[in-house]
PDB file of C-alpha atoms in Angstrom:
ATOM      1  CA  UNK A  34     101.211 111.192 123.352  1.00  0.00           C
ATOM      2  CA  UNK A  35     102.201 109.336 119.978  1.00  0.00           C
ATOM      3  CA  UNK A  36     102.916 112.178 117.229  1.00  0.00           C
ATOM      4  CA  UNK A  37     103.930 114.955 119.619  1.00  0.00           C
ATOM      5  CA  UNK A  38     107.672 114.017 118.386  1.00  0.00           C
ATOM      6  CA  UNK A  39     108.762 115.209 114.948  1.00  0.00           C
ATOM      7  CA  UNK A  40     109.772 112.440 112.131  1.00  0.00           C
ATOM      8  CA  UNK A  41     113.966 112.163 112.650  1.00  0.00           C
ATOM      9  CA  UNK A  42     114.408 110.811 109.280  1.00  0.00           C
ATOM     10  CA  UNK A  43     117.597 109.778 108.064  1.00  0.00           C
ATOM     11  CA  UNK A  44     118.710 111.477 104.534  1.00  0.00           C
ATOM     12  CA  UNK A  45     121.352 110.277 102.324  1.00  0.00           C
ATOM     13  CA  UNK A  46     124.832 111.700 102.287  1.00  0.00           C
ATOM     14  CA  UNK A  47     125.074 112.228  98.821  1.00  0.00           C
ATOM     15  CA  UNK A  48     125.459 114.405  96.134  1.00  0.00           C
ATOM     16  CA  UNK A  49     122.261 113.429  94.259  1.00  0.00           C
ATOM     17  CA  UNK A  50     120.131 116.010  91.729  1.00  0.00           C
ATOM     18  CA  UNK A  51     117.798 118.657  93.106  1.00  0.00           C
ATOM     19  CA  UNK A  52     115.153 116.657  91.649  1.00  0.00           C
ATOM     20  CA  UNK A  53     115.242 113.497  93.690  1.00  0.00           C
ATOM     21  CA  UNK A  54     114.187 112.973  97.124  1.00  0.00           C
ATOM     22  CA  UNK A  55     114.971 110.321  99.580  1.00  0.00           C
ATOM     23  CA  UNK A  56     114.498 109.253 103.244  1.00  0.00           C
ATOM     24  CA  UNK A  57     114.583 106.847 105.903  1.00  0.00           C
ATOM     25  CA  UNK A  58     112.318 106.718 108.470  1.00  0.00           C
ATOM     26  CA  UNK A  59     113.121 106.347 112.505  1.00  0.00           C
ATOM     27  CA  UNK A  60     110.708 104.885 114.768  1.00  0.00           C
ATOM     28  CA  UNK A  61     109.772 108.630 115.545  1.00  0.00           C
ATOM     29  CA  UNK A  62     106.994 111.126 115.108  1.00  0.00           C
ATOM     30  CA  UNK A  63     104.029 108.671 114.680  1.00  0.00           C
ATOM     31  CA  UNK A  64     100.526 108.002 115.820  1.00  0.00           C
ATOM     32  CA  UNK A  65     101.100 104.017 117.137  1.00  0.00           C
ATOM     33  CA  UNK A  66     101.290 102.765 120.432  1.00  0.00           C
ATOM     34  CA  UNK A  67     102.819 100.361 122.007  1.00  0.00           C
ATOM     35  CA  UNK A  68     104.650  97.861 120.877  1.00  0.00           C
ATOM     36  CA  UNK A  69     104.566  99.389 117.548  1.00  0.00           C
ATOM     37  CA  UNK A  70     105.918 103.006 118.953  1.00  0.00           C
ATOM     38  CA  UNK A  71     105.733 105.156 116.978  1.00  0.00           C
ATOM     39  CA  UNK A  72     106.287 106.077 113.555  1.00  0.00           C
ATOM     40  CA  UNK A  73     105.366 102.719 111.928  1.00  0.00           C
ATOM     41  CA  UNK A  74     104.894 102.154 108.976  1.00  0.00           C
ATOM     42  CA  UNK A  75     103.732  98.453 107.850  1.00  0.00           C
ATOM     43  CA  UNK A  76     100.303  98.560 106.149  1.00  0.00           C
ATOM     44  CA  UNK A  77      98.053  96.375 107.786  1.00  0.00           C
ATOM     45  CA  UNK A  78      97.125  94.599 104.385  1.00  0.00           C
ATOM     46  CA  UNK A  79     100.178  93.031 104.468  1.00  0.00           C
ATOM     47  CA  UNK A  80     100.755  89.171 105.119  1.00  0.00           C
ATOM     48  CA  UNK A  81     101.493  88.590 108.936  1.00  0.00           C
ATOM     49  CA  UNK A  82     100.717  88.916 112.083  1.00  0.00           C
ATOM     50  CA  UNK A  83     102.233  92.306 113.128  1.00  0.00           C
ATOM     51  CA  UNK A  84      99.034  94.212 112.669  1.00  0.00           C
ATOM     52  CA  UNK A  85      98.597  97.707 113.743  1.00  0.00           C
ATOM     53  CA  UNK A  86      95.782  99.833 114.111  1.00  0.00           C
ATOM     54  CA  UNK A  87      94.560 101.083 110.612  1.00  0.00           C
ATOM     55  CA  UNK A  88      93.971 104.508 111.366  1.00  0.00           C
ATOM     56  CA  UNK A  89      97.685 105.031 112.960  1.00  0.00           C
ATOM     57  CA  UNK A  90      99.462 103.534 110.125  1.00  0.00           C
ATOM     58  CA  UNK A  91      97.254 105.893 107.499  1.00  0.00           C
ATOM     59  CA  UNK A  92      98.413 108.824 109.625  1.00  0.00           C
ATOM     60  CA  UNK A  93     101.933 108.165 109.801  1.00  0.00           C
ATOM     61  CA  UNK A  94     102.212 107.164 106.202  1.00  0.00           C
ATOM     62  CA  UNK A  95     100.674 110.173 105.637  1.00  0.00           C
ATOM     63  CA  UNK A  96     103.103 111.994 107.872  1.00  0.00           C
ATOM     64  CA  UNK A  97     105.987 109.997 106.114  1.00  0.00           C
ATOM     65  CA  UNK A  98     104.644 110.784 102.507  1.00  0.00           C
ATOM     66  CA  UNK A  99     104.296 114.686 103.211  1.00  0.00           C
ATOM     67  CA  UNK A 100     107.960 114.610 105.133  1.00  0.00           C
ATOM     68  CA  UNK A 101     109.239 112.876 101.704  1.00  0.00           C
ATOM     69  CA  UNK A 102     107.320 114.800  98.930  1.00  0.00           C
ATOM     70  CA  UNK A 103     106.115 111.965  96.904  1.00  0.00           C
ATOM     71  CA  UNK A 104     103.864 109.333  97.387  1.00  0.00           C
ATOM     72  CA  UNK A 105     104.854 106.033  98.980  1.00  0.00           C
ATOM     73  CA  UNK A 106     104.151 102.579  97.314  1.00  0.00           C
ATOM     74  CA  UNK A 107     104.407 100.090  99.137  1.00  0.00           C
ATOM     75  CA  UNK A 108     105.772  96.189  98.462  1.00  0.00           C
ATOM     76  CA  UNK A 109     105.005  92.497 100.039  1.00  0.00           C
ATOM     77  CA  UNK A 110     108.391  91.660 100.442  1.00  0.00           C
ATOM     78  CA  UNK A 111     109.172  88.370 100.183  1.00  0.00           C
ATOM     79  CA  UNK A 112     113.036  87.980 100.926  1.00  0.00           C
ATOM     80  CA  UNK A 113     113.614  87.491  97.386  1.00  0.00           C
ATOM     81  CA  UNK A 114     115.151  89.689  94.388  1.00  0.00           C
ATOM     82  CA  UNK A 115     112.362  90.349  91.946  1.00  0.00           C
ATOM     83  CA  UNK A 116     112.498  94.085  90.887  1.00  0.00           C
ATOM     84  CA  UNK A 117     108.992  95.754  89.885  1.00  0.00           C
ATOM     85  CA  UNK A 118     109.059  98.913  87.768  1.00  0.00           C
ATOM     86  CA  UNK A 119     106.385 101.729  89.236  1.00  0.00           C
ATOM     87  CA  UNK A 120     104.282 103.243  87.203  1.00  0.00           C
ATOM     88  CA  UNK A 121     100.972 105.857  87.529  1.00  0.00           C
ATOM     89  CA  UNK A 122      98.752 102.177  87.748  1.00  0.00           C
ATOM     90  CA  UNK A 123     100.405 101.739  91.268  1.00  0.00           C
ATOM     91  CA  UNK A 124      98.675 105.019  92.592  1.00  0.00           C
ATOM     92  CA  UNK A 125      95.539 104.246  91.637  1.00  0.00           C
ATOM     93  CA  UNK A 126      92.856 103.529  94.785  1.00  0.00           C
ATOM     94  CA  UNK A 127      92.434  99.730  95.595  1.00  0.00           C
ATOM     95  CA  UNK A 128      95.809  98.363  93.955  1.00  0.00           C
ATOM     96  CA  UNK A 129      96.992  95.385  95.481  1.00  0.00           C
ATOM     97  CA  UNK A 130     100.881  95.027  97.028  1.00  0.00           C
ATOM     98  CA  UNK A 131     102.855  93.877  93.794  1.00  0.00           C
ATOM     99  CA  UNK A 132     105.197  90.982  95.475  1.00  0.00           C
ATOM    100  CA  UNK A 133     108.685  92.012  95.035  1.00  0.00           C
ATOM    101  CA  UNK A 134     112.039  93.206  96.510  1.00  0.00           C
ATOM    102  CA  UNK A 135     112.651  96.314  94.934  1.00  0.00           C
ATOM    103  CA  UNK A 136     111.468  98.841  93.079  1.00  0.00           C
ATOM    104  CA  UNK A 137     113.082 101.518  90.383  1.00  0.00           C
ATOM    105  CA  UNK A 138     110.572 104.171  88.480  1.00  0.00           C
ATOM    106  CA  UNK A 139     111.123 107.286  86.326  1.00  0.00           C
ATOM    107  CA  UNK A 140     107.869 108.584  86.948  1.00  0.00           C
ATOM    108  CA  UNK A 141     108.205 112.137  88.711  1.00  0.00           C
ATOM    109  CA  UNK A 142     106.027 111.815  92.907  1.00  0.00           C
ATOM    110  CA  UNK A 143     106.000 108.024  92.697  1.00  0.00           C
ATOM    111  CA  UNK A 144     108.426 106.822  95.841  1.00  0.00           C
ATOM    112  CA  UNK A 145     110.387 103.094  95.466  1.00  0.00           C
ATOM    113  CA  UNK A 146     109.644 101.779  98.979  1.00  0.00           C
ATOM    114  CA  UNK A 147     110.922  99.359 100.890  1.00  0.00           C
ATOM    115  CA  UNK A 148     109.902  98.440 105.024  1.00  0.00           C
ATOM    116  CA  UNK A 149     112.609  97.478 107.129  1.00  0.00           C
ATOM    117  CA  UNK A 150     113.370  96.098 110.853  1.00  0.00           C
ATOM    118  CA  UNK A 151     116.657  95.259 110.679  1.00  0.00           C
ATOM    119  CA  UNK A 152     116.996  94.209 107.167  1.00  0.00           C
ATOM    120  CA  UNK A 153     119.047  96.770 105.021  1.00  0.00           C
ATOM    121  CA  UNK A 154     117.732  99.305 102.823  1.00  0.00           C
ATOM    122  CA  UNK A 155     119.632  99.917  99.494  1.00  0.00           C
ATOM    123  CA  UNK A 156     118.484 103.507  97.820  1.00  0.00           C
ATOM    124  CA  UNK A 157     120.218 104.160  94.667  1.00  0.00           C
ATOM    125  CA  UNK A 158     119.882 107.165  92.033  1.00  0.00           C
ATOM    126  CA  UNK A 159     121.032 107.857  88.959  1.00  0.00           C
ATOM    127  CA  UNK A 160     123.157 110.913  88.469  1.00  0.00           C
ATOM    128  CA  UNK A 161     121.762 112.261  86.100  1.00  0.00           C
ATOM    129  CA  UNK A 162     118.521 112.117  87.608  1.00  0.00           C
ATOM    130  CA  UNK A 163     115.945 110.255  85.462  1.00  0.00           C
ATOM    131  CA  UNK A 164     115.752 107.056  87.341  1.00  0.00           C
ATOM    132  CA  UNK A 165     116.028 105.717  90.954  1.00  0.00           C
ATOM    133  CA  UNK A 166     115.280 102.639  92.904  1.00  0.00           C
ATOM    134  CA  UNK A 167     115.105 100.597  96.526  1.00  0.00           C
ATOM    135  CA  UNK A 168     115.836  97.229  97.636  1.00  0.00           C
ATOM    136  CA  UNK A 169     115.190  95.366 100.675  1.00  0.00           C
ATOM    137  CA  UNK A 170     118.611  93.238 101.410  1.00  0.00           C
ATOM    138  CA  UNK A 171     118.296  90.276 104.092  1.00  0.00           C
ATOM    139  CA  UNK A 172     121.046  88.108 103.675  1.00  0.00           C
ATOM    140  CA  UNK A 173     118.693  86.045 101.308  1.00  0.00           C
ATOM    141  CA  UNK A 174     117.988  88.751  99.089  1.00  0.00           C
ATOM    142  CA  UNK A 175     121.345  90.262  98.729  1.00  0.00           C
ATOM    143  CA  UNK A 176     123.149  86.531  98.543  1.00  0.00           C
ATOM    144  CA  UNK A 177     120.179  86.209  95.281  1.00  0.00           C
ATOM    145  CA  UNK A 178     121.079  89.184  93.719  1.00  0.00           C
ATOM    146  CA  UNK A 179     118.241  91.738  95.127  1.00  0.00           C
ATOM    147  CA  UNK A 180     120.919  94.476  94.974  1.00  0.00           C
ATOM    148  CA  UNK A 181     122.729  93.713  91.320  1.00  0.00           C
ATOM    149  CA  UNK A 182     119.262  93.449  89.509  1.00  0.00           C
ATOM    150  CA  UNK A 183     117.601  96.858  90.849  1.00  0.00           C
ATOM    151  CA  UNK A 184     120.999  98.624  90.101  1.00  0.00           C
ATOM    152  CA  UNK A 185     121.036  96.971  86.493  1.00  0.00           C
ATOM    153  CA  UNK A 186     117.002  98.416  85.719  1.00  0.00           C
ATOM    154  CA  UNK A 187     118.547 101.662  87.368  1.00  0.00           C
ATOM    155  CA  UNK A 188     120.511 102.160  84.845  1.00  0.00           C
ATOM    156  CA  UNK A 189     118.639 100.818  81.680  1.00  0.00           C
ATOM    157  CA  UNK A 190     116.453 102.980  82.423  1.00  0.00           C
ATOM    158  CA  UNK A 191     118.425 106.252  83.285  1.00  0.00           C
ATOM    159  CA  UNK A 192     120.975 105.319  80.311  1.00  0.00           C
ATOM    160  CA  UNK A 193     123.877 105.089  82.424  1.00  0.00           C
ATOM    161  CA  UNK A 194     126.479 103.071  84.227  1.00  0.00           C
ATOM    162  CA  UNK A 195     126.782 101.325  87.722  1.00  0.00           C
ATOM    163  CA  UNK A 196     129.552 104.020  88.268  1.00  0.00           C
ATOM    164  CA  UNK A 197     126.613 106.630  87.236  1.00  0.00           C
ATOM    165  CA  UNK A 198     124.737 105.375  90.213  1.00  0.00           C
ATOM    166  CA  UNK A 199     124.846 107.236  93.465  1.00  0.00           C
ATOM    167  CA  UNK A 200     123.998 104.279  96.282  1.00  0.00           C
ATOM    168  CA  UNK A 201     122.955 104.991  99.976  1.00  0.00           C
ATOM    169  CA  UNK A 202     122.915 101.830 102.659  1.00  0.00           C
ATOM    170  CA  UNK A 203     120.445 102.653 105.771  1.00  0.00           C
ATOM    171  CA  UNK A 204     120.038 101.243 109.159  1.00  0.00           C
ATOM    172  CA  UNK A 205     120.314  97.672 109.528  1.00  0.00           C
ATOM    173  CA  UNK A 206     121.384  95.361 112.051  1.00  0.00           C
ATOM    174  CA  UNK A 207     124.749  95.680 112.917  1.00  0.00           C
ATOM    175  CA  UNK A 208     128.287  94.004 113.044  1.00  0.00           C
ATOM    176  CA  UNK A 209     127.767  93.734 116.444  1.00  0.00           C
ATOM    177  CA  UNK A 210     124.909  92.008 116.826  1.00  0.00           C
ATOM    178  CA  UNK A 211     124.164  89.986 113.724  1.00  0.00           C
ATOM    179  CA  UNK A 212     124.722  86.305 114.835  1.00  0.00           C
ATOM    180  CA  UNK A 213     124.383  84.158 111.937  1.00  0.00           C
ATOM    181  CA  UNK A 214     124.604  80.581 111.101  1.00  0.00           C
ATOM    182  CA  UNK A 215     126.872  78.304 108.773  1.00  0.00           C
ATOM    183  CA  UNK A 216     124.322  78.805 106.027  1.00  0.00           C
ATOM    184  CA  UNK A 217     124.692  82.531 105.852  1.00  0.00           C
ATOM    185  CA  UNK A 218     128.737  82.090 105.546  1.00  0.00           C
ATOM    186  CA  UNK A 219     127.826  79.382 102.485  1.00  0.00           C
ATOM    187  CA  UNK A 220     125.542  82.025 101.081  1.00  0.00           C
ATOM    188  CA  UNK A 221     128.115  84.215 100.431  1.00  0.00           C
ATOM    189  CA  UNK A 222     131.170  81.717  99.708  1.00  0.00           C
ATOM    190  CA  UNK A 223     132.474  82.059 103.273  1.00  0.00           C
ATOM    191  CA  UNK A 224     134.938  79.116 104.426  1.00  0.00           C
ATOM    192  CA  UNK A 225     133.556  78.760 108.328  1.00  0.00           C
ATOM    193  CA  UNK A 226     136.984  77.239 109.156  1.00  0.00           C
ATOM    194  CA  UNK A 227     138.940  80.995 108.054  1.00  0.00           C
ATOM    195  CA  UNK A 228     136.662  83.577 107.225  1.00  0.00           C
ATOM    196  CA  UNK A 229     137.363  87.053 106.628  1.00  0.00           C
ATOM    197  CA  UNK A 230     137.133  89.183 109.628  1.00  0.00           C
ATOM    198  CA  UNK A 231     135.490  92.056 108.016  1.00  0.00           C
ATOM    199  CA  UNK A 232     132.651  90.583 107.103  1.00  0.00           C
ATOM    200  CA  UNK A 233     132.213  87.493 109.581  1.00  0.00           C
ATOM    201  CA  UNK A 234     133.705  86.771 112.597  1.00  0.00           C
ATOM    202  CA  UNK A 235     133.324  83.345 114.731  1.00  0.00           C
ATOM    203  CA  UNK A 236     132.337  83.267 118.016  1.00  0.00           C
ATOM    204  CA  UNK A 237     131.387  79.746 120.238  1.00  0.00           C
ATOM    205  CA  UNK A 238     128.102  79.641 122.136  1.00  0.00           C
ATOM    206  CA  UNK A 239     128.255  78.436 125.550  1.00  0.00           C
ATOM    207  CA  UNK A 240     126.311  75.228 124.189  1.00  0.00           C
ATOM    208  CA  UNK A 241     129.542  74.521 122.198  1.00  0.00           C
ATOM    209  CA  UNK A 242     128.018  75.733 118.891  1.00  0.00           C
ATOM    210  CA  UNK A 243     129.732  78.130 116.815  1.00  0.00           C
ATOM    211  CA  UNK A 244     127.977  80.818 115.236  1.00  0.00           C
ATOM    212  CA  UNK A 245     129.508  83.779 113.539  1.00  0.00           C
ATOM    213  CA  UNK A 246     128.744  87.833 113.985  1.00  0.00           C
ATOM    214  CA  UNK A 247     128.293  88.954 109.844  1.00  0.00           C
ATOM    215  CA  UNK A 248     128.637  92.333 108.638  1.00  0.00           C
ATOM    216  CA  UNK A 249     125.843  93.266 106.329  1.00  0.00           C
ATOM    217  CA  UNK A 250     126.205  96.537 105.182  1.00  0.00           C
ATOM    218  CA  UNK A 251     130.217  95.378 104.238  1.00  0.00           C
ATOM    219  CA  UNK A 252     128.931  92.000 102.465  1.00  0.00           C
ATOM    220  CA  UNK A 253     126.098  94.355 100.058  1.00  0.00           C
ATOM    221  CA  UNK A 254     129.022  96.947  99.592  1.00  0.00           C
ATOM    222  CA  UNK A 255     130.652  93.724  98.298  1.00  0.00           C
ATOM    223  CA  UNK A 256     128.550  93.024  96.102  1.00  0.00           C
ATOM    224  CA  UNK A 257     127.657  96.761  94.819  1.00  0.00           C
ATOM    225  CA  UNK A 258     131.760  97.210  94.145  1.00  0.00           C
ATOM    226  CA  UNK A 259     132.097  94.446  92.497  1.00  0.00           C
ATOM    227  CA  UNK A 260     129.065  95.441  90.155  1.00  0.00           C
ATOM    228  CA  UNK A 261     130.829  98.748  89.051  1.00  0.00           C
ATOM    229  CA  UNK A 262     129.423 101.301  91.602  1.00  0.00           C
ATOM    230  CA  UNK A 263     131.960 104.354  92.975  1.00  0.00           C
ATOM    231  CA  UNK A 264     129.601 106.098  94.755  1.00  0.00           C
ATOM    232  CA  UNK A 265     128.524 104.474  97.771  1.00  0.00           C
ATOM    233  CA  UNK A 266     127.337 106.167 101.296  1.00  0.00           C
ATOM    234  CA  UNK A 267     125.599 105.110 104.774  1.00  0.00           C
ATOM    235  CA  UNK A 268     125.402 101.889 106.715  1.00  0.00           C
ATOM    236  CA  UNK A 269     126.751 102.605 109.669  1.00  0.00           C
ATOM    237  CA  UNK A 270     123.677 102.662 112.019  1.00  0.00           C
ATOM    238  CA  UNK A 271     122.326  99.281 113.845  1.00  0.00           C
ATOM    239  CA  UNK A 272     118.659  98.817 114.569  1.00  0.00           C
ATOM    240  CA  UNK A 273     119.687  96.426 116.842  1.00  0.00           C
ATOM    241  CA  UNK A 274     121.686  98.583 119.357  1.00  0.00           C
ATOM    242  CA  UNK A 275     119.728 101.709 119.109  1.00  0.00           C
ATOM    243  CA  UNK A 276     116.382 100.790 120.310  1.00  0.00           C
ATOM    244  CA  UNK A 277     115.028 104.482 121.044  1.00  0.00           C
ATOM    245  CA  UNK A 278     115.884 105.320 117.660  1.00  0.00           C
ATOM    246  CA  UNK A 279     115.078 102.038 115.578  1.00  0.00           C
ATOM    247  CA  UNK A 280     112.393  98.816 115.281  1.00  0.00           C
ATOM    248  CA  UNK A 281     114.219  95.549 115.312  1.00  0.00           C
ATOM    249  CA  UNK A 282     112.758  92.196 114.703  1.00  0.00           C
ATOM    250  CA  UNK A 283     115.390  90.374 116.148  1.00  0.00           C
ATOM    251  CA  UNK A 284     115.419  92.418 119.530  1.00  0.00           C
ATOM    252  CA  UNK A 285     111.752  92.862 120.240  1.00  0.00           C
ATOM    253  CA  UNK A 286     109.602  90.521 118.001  1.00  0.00           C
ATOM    254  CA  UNK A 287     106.696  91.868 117.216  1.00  0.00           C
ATOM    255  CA  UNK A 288     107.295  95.024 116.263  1.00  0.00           C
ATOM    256  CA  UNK A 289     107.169  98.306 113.666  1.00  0.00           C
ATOM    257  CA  UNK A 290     108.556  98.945 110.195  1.00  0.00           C
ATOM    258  CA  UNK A 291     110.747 101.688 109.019  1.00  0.00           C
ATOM    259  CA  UNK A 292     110.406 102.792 105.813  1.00  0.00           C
ATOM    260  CA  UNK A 293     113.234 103.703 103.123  1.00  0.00           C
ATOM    261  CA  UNK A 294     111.907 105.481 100.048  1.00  0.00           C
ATOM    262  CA  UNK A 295     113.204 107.253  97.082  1.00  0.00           C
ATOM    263  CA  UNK A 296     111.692 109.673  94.253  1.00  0.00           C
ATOM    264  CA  UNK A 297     111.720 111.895  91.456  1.00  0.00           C
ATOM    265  CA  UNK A 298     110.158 114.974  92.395  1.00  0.00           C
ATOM    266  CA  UNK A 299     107.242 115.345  90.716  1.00  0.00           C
TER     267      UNK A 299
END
């Protein structure tokens, strides 16, 4: 029966404060069925068609919440890279999704959220523990800057650097199986005629197209690098390939979310 499994979360490798907590969730330990088995985590609110039953996703964000200490919120993710601050207003009963990205607060038991299915999760904290933030990175979010602009209201409001900012990557889809067209390559400044092998590499279709396998946890530690951070951990799980322990989108369609959340303890 759903919920007889414990969550498996995944938990950052870092060396972040006491104070924060933060947590990725597997497709484990929930109340769902079939074929959004079992821990998932997409309110039903949300725009879309992938709509499980109400009372299954209010138990296993409760189970999530309780496994995290701190209370979820919750975006409508657009693929974008508008960054909402969290605030006491966003707990409040009957508050609508606010349409963004990514999320950063200082407020102590409020949790920046973001639901994956093979998109990747970006968690960062500040070291010195006052402010921390997620971001949902497609390829269309982290080629618009999704990643640069929650690191950058990370540290305005912590008071610190990019290298001050401890950054985790979580499951996403992998090297492997991330088959991408020329437009992705242009995103990201990618020549299709000699691109660079760590982060896309071409492969031709047996229709005579070519398409290209792209690395997306290497192209958003790119990006993260190159915007000052030194302290950067994860991304090396695919959603894709583990299908006991993952949703994917692009493998089964309509499917669960995983959750990726970070707080200050309150």
């Amino acid at each position: 029966m759903p919920g007889d499994t414990p969550l498996a979360l995944l938990r950052p490798d870092w060396a972040a404060p006491a104070t924060v907590t933060a947590a990725m969730s597997t497709r484990s330990g929930g109340a769902s069925r079939a074929p959004f088995d079992s821990l998932n985590l997409r309110p039903p609110g949300l725009r879309g068609d992938a709509v499980d039953s109400s009372e299954a996703v209010a138990e296993n964000q409760r189970r999530f919440a309780a496994a995290l200490g701190a209370t979820p919120v919750y975006l409508d993710q657009v693929h974008g890279a508008d960054v909402v601050r969290l605030g006491p207003a966003d707990l409040l009963p009957g508050q609508g999704f606010r349409v963004a990205d990514a999320a950063v607060t200082t407020m102590p038991g409020i949790a920046c959220t973001v639901l994956v299915a093979d998109c990747l999760p970006v968690l960062m904290c500040a070291a010195n523990g006052r402010a921390v933030g997620a971001a949902h990175a497609g390829w269309r979010g982290l080629a618009a800057g999704v990643v640069e602009r929650t690191l950058a209201a990370v540290c305005t409001d912590a008071g610190c650097t990019p290298a001050e900012v401890l950054v985790w990557l979580g499951a996403c889809i992998g090297p492997r199986a991330f088959e991408v067209g020329p437009d992705v390559l242009a995103a990201f400044g990618a020549d299709p005629q000699a691109p660079d092998p760590a982060r896309f590499v071409a492969r031709r279709r047996a229709d005579g197209q070519w398409r290209w396998l792209a690395n997306l946890p290497q192209l958003a530690r790119d990006r993260l690098t190159a915007a000052g951070v030194r302290q950067l951990s994860g991304g090396r799980w695919c959603t894709v390939e583990e299908a006991s322990r993952f949703f994917s989108f692009r493998r089964e369609g309509l499917t669960g979310r995983m959750a990726a959340a970070i707080a200050v303890r309150a």
